[in-house]
Coordinates of C-alpha atoms and ligand atoms in Angstrom, one line a residue:
M1 CA -0.4 -0.2 -0.4
A2 CA 0.7 3.7 -1.5
S3 CA -0.5 6.0 2.4
G4 CA -2.4 8.4 0.9
D5 CA -4.2 5.8 -2.2
R6 CA -7.9 5.8 -3.3
V7 CA -10.2 3.9 -2.3
A8 CA -13.8 3.7 -3.3
I9 CA -16.0 1.7 -1.0
I10 CA -19.0 0.3 -2.5
G11 CA -22.7 0.1 -0.3
G12 CA -24.0 2.7 2.9
G13 CA -24.4 -0.9 5.2
V14 CA -22.2 -2.0 8.2
T15 CA -20.0 -3.7 6.3
G16 CA -19.2 -0.9 4.3
A17 CA -19.6 2.2 7.2
L18 CA -16.5 0.1 9.2
C19 CA -14.5 -0.6 6.1
A20 CA -14.7 2.9 5.6
V21 CA -13.3 3.6 9.2
R22 CA -10.8 1.5 9.4
L23 CA -9.9 2.3 6.1
A24 CA -9.4 6.1 7.1
E25 CA -7.7 5.4 9.9
R26 CA -4.9 3.8 7.8
G27 CA -4.0 6.6 6.0
F28 CA -6.8 5.8 2.8
R29 CA -8.1 8.5 1.3
V30 CA -12.2 6.8 0.7
T31 CA -15.1 7.8 -0.6
A32 CA -17.8 5.4 0.4
L33 CA -20.7 5.7 -2.7
E34 CA -24.5 4.8 -1.8
R35 CA -26.9 4.1 -4.6
A36 CA -29.9 4.5 -2.1
R37 CA -29.5 6.1 1.5
I38 CA -27.5 4.8 4.1
G39 CA -28.8 1.8 5.4
N40 CA -30.8 1.4 2.1
G41 CA -29.7 -2.8 2.2
S42 CA -29.8 -5.3 4.4
S43 CA -28.4 -3.2 7.9
S44 CA -31.4 -2.5 8.5
R45 CA -33.5 -5.1 7.8
S46 CA -32.2 -7.7 10.0
A47 CA -32.6 -9.7 13.7
A48 CA -28.8 -8.2 14.4
G49 CA -27.8 -10.9 16.4
I50 CA -24.2 -11.8 17.5
R51 CA -22.6 -14.8 18.8
A52 CA -19.4 -16.8 18.8
Q53 CA -21.4 -19.9 18.9
W54 CA -20.1 -21.0 15.6
G55 CA -18.2 -24.0 13.6
M56 CA -15.9 -22.9 11.6
A57 CA -12.3 -22.0 13.1
E58 CA -12.7 -18.8 11.1
T59 CA -16.0 -18.1 12.4
I60 CA -15.4 -18.9 16.2
R61 CA -11.9 -17.1 16.6
G62 CA -13.4 -13.4 14.3
L63 CA -17.0 -13.1 16.3
R64 CA -14.5 -13.6 19.7
Y65 CA -13.2 -10.6 18.6
A66 CA -16.5 -8.8 17.1
E67 CA -17.5 -9.0 20.5
W68 CA -14.7 -7.5 22.0
W69 CA -14.5 -4.7 19.2
Y70 CA -18.4 -3.9 19.7
G71 CA -17.5 -4.5 23.5
Q72 CA -15.5 -0.5 23.3
F73 CA -17.3 0.6 20.4
H74 CA -18.0 4.3 21.3
E75 CA -14.1 3.6 22.6
A76 CA -13.1 2.6 18.8
L77 CA -15.2 5.1 16.7
Q78 CA -14.6 8.6 19.1
T79 CA -18.6 8.5 19.3
P80 CA -18.9 11.9 21.0
A81 CA -20.5 11.8 24.8
A82 CA -24.0 12.9 24.9
Q83 CA -24.7 10.3 21.6
R84 CA -23.0 7.2 23.3
Q85 CA -26.3 5.1 23.2
P86 CA -25.7 0.8 23.8
V87 CA -24.9 -0.6 20.4
M88 CA -25.4 -4.3 22.0
R89 CA -27.0 -6.2 24.2
R90 CA -24.9 -9.2 26.1
N91 CA -28.1 -11.0 26.8
G92 CA -27.0 -14.0 25.5
Y93 CA -27.4 -17.0 22.2
L94 CA -29.1 -20.8 24.1
F95 CA -28.9 -23.9 22.0
L96 CA -31.8 -25.6 22.3
F97 CA -31.0 -29.5 21.0
E98 CA -33.9 -32.5 21.9
H99 CA -34.0 -35.2 23.4
P100 CA -34.4 -37.9 20.9
E101 CA -36.8 -40.2 22.5
A102 CA -39.2 -37.0 22.7
V103 CA -39.2 -36.7 19.3
E104 CA -41.4 -39.0 17.1
P105 CA -39.5 -41.8 15.2
A106 CA -38.8 -40.3 12.0
R107 CA -37.0 -37.3 13.6
R108 CA -34.6 -38.6 15.9
A109 CA -31.8 -39.8 13.7
D110 CA -31.5 -35.9 13.5
A111 CA -32.2 -35.0 16.6
V112 CA -29.4 -37.6 17.7
A113 CA -27.3 -35.5 15.0
A114 CA -27.7 -32.2 15.8
W115 CA -26.6 -33.2 19.4
A116 CA -23.2 -34.7 18.1
L117 CA -22.2 -31.7 16.0
G118 CA -24.1 -29.4 18.8
Q119 CA -22.2 -30.9 21.2
A120 CA -18.5 -31.3 18.2
N121 CA -19.0 -26.8 17.4
L122 CA -18.5 -26.5 21.6
A123 CA -15.5 -28.1 22.2
R124 CA -14.2 -26.0 18.9
Q125 CA -15.3 -22.6 20.6
R126 CA -13.5 -24.0 24.2
A127 CA -10.6 -24.7 22.4
E128 CA -10.6 -21.0 20.6
G129 CA -11.6 -19.4 24.1
V130 CA -14.5 -18.8 24.7
A131 CA -17.6 -18.8 26.9
V132 CA -19.9 -21.6 26.7
E133 CA -21.4 -23.6 28.7
A134 CA -23.7 -27.0 28.1
L135 CA -26.4 -26.6 30.7
A136 CA -28.2 -29.6 31.0
P137 CA -32.2 -29.7 31.4
A138 CA -32.3 -29.7 35.3
A139 CA -30.7 -26.1 35.0
L140 CA -32.5 -24.5 32.5
A141 CA -35.6 -25.7 33.9
R142 CA -34.7 -23.4 37.0
R143 CA -33.4 -21.0 34.9
W144 CA -36.6 -20.6 32.0
P145 CA -39.2 -22.4 34.1
W146 CA -41.5 -22.2 30.7
L147 CA -39.3 -24.0 28.8
D148 CA -40.9 -28.5 28.2
A149 CA -37.5 -29.3 30.4
E150 CA -38.6 -33.5 29.2
R151 CA -38.1 -32.0 26.2
L152 CA -34.9 -31.2 26.0
I153 CA -31.2 -33.7 26.0
G154 CA -29.5 -30.0 26.9
A155 CA -28.5 -26.5 25.5
A156 CA -25.7 -24.5 24.2
W157 CA -24.9 -21.7 26.6
G158 CA -22.9 -18.1 25.1
P159 CA -23.7 -15.1 27.5
E160 CA -21.1 -13.0 26.1
D161 CA -23.4 -13.4 23.1
G162 CA -26.7 -10.7 22.2
F163 CA -27.9 -8.4 20.1
L164 CA -26.8 -5.1 18.0
H165 CA -28.6 -2.4 17.0
P166 CA -27.5 -1.6 13.8
H167 CA -28.7 2.1 13.3
I168 CA -26.1 2.7 15.7
I169 CA -23.6 1.1 13.5
Y170 CA -24.0 2.7 10.0
G171 CA -24.3 5.9 11.5
E172 CA -22.0 6.4 14.7
G173 CA -19.7 4.9 11.7
F174 CA -20.0 7.2 8.9
R175 CA -20.3 9.8 11.4
R176 CA -16.8 8.2 12.5
A177 CA -15.8 7.8 9.0
R178 CA -17.1 11.4 7.4
E179 CA -14.2 13.5 10.4
L180 CA -11.9 11.1 9.7
G181 CA -12.3 12.7 5.9
V182 CA -14.6 10.2 4.0
E183 CA -16.5 11.9 1.2
V184 CA -20.0 9.8 1.8
M185 CA -21.7 10.3 -1.1
T186 CA -25.2 8.7 -1.0
E187 CA -27.8 8.7 -3.8
T188 CA -24.3 7.7 -5.9
A189 CA -24.4 4.9 -8.1
A190 CA -21.4 2.4 -9.3
R191 CA -22.6 1.5 -12.6
G192 CA -19.3 0.3 -14.1
A193 CA -15.5 0.7 -14.6
Q194 CA -12.7 1.8 -16.3
T195 CA -10.3 -0.6 -16.4
R196 CA -6.4 -1.2 -17.5
G197 CA -3.8 -3.7 -17.1
G198 CA -6.3 -5.6 -15.8
R199 CA -6.7 -3.1 -12.6
I200 CA -9.8 -0.8 -11.9
S201 CA -8.2 2.7 -13.1
A202 CA -11.6 4.6 -12.5
L203 CA -15.4 3.6 -11.2
L204 CA -18.2 4.8 -13.4
T205 CA -20.6 6.3 -11.3
S206 CA -23.6 7.5 -11.7
R207 CA -22.2 11.4 -10.9
G208 CA -19.3 11.0 -13.4
P209 CA -16.1 8.7 -12.7
L210 CA -13.7 8.7 -10.1
A211 CA -10.2 8.0 -10.5
V212 CA -8.7 5.2 -7.9
D213 CA -6.5 3.0 -6.6
W214 CA -8.4 0.2 -5.1
V215 CA -12.3 -0.5 -5.0
V216 CA -14.5 -2.2 -2.6
N217 CA -17.5 -3.9 -3.1
A218 CA -19.4 -3.9 0.6
T219 CA -22.6 -4.4 -1.5
N220 CA -23.5 -7.4 0.0
A221 CA -26.7 -9.1 -1.5
W222 CA -26.4 -6.1 -5.1
A223 CA -22.2 -8.0 -4.7
P224 CA -22.6 -9.8 -8.2
R225 CA -24.8 -7.4 -10.0
V226 CA -21.9 -4.8 -8.8
S227 CA -19.4 -7.2 -9.6
R228 CA -20.4 -8.4 -13.3
A229 CA -21.0 -4.4 -13.5
L230 CA -17.4 -3.2 -12.5
G231 CA -15.6 -6.8 -15.2
G232 CA -15.0 -8.1 -12.2
M233 CA -15.7 -12.2 -11.7
E234 CA -18.8 -13.8 -10.7
L235 CA -19.9 -14.3 -7.6
P236 CA -22.0 -16.9 -6.3
I237 CA -24.3 -15.5 -3.8
A238 CA -27.7 -16.1 -3.9
P239 CA -30.3 -13.5 -2.3
T240 CA -32.5 -15.3 -0.6
K241 CA -35.5 -13.5 1.3
R242 CA -35.4 -14.2 5.1
Y243 CA -38.4 -13.8 7.0
L244 CA -39.1 -11.6 10.8
Y245 CA -42.2 -12.1 12.4
H246 CA -42.3 -10.2 15.8
F247 CA -44.6 -12.2 18.0
E248 CA -46.5 -9.6 21.5
P249 CA -47.9 -11.3 24.6
T250 CA -51.0 -10.9 25.9
Q251 CA -51.1 -12.9 28.6
P252 CA -47.1 -12.5 29.5
I253 CA -45.3 -15.3 31.5
M254 CA -42.8 -13.8 33.4
S255 CA -42.2 -10.7 35.1
P256 CA -40.7 -7.2 32.4
E257 CA -37.6 -7.6 33.9
E258 CA -37.4 -11.1 33.1
W259 CA -38.8 -10.8 29.5
E260 CA -35.7 -7.9 28.8
R261 CA -33.1 -10.8 30.1
L262 CA -34.3 -13.2 27.5
P263 CA -31.2 -14.8 25.4
M264 CA -31.5 -15.2 21.3
M265 CA -33.3 -18.9 22.0
I266 CA -32.5 -21.5 18.9
Y267 CA -35.5 -23.8 19.6
G268 CA -33.8 -26.8 17.8
M269 CA -31.0 -27.7 14.6
G270 CA -31.3 -29.7 11.4
P271 CA -34.1 -30.4 9.7
G272 CA -37.5 -28.9 10.3
R273 CA -36.1 -26.6 13.2
G274 CA -33.6 -23.0 13.7
A275 CA -36.6 -21.4 14.7
H276 CA -35.3 -18.7 16.6
A277 CA -36.7 -15.6 18.8
R278 CA -35.0 -13.0 21.2
P279 CA -36.9 -10.0 23.0
D280 CA -37.7 -6.4 21.0
G281 CA -39.1 -4.3 23.5
P282 CA -42.1 -5.3 24.3
L283 CA -42.2 -7.5 21.3
L284 CA -40.7 -11.5 20.8
L285 CA -38.7 -11.1 17.4
I286 CA -38.7 -14.7 15.6
G287 CA -36.2 -16.0 12.7
G288 CA -36.2 -19.3 11.0
A289 CA -35.4 -20.3 7.0
G290 CA -38.3 -20.6 4.9
A291 CA -38.7 -22.2 1.7
T292 CA -37.8 -19.2 -0.3
A293 CA -36.2 -19.1 -3.4
P294 CA -32.8 -17.0 -5.1
E295 CA -34.0 -13.5 -6.3
P296 CA -31.0 -12.5 -8.5
D297 CA -32.5 -9.4 -10.1
F298 CA -34.5 -7.7 -7.2
S299 CA -35.1 -4.4 -6.8
D300 CA -35.4 -2.0 -3.4
D301 CA -39.0 -2.5 -3.1
D302 CA -38.5 -7.0 -3.3
Q303 CA -36.6 -6.3 0.2
D304 CA -40.2 -5.1 1.9
A305 CA -42.5 -7.2 -0.3
I306 CA -43.9 -9.8 2.1
R307 CA -45.4 -13.2 -0.8
D308 CA -47.7 -15.6 -0.5
G309 CA -47.3 -18.2 2.1
F310 CA -45.2 -15.8 4.1
N311 CA -47.1 -13.0 5.5
H312 CA -49.0 -13.8 8.7
A313 CA -51.9 -11.3 7.7
V314 CA -53.6 -14.5 6.0
G315 CA -54.4 -17.2 8.3
I316 CA -52.5 -19.9 10.0
E317 CA -51.1 -21.1 7.2
N318 CA -48.0 -19.6 6.7
A319 CA -44.4 -19.8 7.5
G320 CA -44.7 -18.1 10.1
Y321 CA -47.0 -20.5 12.3
D322 CA -44.6 -22.4 10.9
L323 CA -41.7 -20.7 12.7
L324 CA -44.9 -20.2 16.3
A325 CA -45.1 -24.5 15.9
Q326 CA -41.8 -25.2 16.0
L327 CA -41.6 -22.4 19.5
D328 CA -44.5 -24.8 20.4
D329 CA -42.8 -28.0 20.8
F330 CA -40.4 -26.2 23.3
A331 CA -42.1 -24.0 24.9
P332 CA -46.0 -23.8 24.5
A333 CA -45.8 -21.2 27.3
L334 CA -44.4 -18.7 25.5
A335 CA -45.8 -19.9 22.0
N336 CA -49.6 -19.7 23.4
C337 CA -48.9 -16.1 25.3
G338 CA -49.9 -14.4 22.4
G339 CA -49.8 -13.6 18.5
L340 CA -48.8 -12.9 15.6
K341 CA -48.4 -9.3 14.9
A342 CA -46.6 -8.0 12.2
T343 CA -44.0 -9.8 8.8
T344 CA -40.9 -7.7 7.5
C345 CA -38.7 -9.5 5.2
G346 CA -35.3 -8.5 3.3
F347 CA -32.7 -10.2 1.8
Y348 CA -29.4 -13.0 3.1
A349 CA -26.8 -13.0 0.5
M350 CA -25.9 -17.0 0.9
S351 CA -22.6 -18.4 -0.8
P352 CA -22.9 -22.1 -0.6
D353 CA -20.8 -23.1 2.1
G354 CA -22.6 -20.3 4.5
S355 CA -19.0 -17.9 5.0
P356 CA -18.8 -14.4 3.1
L357 CA -17.0 -14.1 0.1
I358 CA -14.1 -11.3 1.8
G359 CA -10.7 -11.5 -0.8
R360 CA -9.5 -9.9 -4.2
D361 CA -10.8 -10.7 -7.5
T362 CA -9.8 -12.8 -10.0
R363 CA -10.3 -10.6 -13.0
L364 CA -9.3 -7.3 -11.4
A365 CA -6.6 -7.2 -9.1
N366 CA -7.5 -4.0 -7.3
L367 CA -11.0 -4.6 -6.2
V368 CA -11.8 -6.9 -3.2
H369 CA -15.0 -8.1 -2.6
A370 CA -16.8 -7.9 1.3
A371 CA -19.8 -9.7 0.9
G372 CA -22.0 -13.2 0.8
F373 CA -22.4 -12.9 4.4
S374 CA -25.3 -15.5 4.8
G375 CA -26.9 -14.3 7.3
H376 CA -24.5 -12.7 10.0
G377 CA -22.7 -9.6 8.0
V378 CA -23.9 -7.4 10.8
M379 CA -22.0 -9.1 13.8
H380 CA -18.8 -9.9 11.5
A381 CA -18.4 -6.0 10.4
P382 CA -15.6 -5.2 12.5
V383 CA -13.6 -8.3 11.2
T384 CA -14.5 -7.6 8.1
A385 CA -13.1 -4.1 8.2
R386 CA -9.8 -6.1 10.1
L387 CA -9.3 -8.4 6.7
V388 CA -10.1 -5.6 4.4
E389 CA -7.7 -3.8 6.0
A390 CA -4.8 -6.0 5.8
L391 CA -5.9 -6.5 2.2
L392 CA -5.4 -3.1 0.7
A393 CA -2.4 -2.4 3.5
G394 CA -0.3 -5.6 2.5
D395 CA -0.7 -6.3 6.2
A396 CA -1.2 -10.9 5.4
Q397 CA 1.5 -12.7 6.4
G398 CA 2.2 -16.2 4.5
G399 CA -2.6 -15.5 4.2
A400 CA -2.8 -14.9 7.8
V401 CA -4.2 -11.6 9.1
A402 CA -3.4 -10.7 13.2
L403 CA -5.8 -9.3 14.8
P404 CA -5.4 -8.0 18.3
E405 CA -3.5 -9.8 21.3
G406 CA -5.5 -12.7 22.8
F407 CA -7.0 -13.4 20.0
G408 CA -5.2 -14.9 17.6
A409 CA -4.9 -14.4 13.2
I410 CA -7.5 -14.7 10.4
Q411 CA -6.0 -17.4 7.3
L412 CA -7.5 -14.9 4.3
A413 CA -8.5 -18.9 2.5
A414 CA -11.1 -19.0 4.1
F415 CA -13.2 -16.3 2.9
D416 CA -11.5 -16.3 -0.4
P417 CA -14.0 -15.1 -2.8
A418 CA -12.3 -17.6 -5.2
R419 CA -11.9 -20.9 -3.2
D420 CA -13.1 -24.0 -3.9
F421 CA -17.0 -24.4 -2.6
S422 CA -17.7 -27.9 -3.2
A423 CA -14.0 -28.7 -1.2
A424 CA -15.0 -26.1 1.3
P425 CA -16.1 -26.8 5.1
V426 CA -19.6 -25.7 5.4
E427 CA -20.5 -23.7 8.6
S428 CA -22.4 -25.7 10.5
A429 CA -24.1 -23.2 12.9
V430 CA -25.7 -21.3 9.5
L431 CA -29.1 -20.8 10.8
Ligands
FAD501 C1 -34.6 -10.7 8.2 C2 -33.0 -11.2 8.4 C3 -32.5 -11.2 9.4 C4 -31.0 -11.4 9.7 N1 -30.8 -11.3 10.8 C5 -28.9 -10.9 10.8 C6 -28.1 -11.5 12.6 O1 -29.2 -11.8 13.9 N2 -26.8 -11.2 12.5 C7 -26.1 -10.7 11.4 O2 -25.4 -10.5 11.8 N3 -27.3 -10.6 10.4 C8 -28.6 -11.0 10.4 N4 -28.5 -10.6 9.7 C9 -27.8 -10.2 7.6 C10 -27.1 -8.8 8.5 O3 -28.0 -7.8 7.8 C11 -26.1 -8.8 7.0 O4 -25.3 -9.1 6.3 C12 -25.6 -7.0 6.5 O5 -26.6 -6.3 6.9 C13 -24.9 -6.6 5.5 O6 -24.4 -5.8 5.8 P1 -23.6 -5.1 4.2 O7 -23.5 -3.4 5.2 O8 -22.6 -5.8 3.7 O9 -25.0 -4.9 3.0 P2 -25.8 -4.2 3.2 O10 -26.8 -3.5 4.4 O11 -27.1 -4.5 2.7 O12 -25.7 -3.0 2.8 C14 -25.1 -3.3 0.6 C15 -26.0 -1.5 0.7 O13 -24.9 -1.8 -0.6 C16 -25.6 -1.0 -1.7 N5 -25.7 -0.9 -2.8 C17 -26.1 -1.9 -4.3 N6 -25.8 -2.0 -5.1 C18 -24.8 -0.6 -5.3 C19 -24.3 0.4 -6.6 N7 -24.6 0.3 -7.4 N8 -23.8 1.7 -6.3 C20 -23.9 1.7 -4.5 N9 -24.7 1.7 -3.6 C21 -24.8 0.0 -3.8 C22 -27.5 -0.8 -1.3 O14 -28.4 -0.3 -1.5 C23 -27.1 -1.5 0.3 O15 -27.7 -0.2 1.1 C24 -29.8 -10.7 9.1 C25 -30.3 -10.0 7.7 C26 -32.3 -10.5 7.5 C27 -32.4 -9.8 6.4

């Protein structure tokens, strides 16, 4: 890197915001482009959970670092004292696992496999220094008496995990970026590129050309389209709609204090499971995978379009009630204490192995992608920014990027956009 290199970051979400800050701190001259307004994409539509409970070592390590980084977010961004609102709530993440004897015979093998994988992940997380515990059914019943403990074989509990406030991340991120001299251009779309010798010399934007030394594609679900428009590689990222359901309790089953402290709970893993819920003010936010097909050419309006079969307001034959039925199997008192009030949605940018694509383009040497977050881009943003910084500044030693002391290093190969997806380990804890 030459200090003072010009970088264009495309995308005004959490990834663009934290990359802009890092690169400006490092002496790059940064312009951030957003084709609509800041927070136009998935960053404002997220469940915003953060956890270090993952399956792959690189992800566990990166998220352990991200949890630490978000813990000192305002110090890092030098937020003015009067503006400091909490960016993270450490309510914890609780993965519940079903007892194979408690499920119907057809699902028994899945319950056995889910518990085995859960325990293997726990061992990997502990080896990386994550504070995770295995909780037995009796302990679960004592702590959350409305859980059906007879359903459970155990749980994985991460007390350092929790939820984030993305609008604070991108709001404060771009505030700090501007303070560091970053030019933030909204309503400015990247449309193409002038190239010379396998490099982008100018980014073509809706406001004219921008001379660049580097381009960062931080457009997540839009990233394949943006890469194509610039003449970059094909990115295997599938924009896939995900819905969130907002549940309102009408007959509270716990005190307001207990409600406020509820962790993100994952109601079983494996086929037909994965419903998860966490408190959001007085409501419970419920998420989970539904049968949605990729929408590679989605429009901005499609982000909020609620398709047939997903809108809870038209009856109980929809994905929202399927998720509620999963909760009902584990926590009938909770699932029946109120009803679904609203449905919202946005796009996941799914990669084939559930891990992001962070690294250099194979066709254009000065194009770096940071996209394909597969539903965990908000929590990943601090480590994404560190990796992008290392790629541009040439920090990687033997392909590894050092994190601050005590957090280890990340192998860039794990996130290489050109990795062999048929051979790459699949992130086992993607929900
Ligand atoms: C329902 C749901 C639940 C989720 N839950 C979680 C969760 O619990 N935890 C978690 O960590 N993550 C979660 N995610 C995922 C997370 O929201 C995303 O991974 C993250 O917000 C991606 O941020 P980003 O900045 O990379 O992309 P985005 O926020 O999508 O920003 C990309 C930006 O690029 C802009 N853009 C596109 N094309 C161009 C162009 N040509 N020129 C200029 N700008 C352009 C867009 O307008 C957009 O603003 C969830 C997502 C959804 C939809």
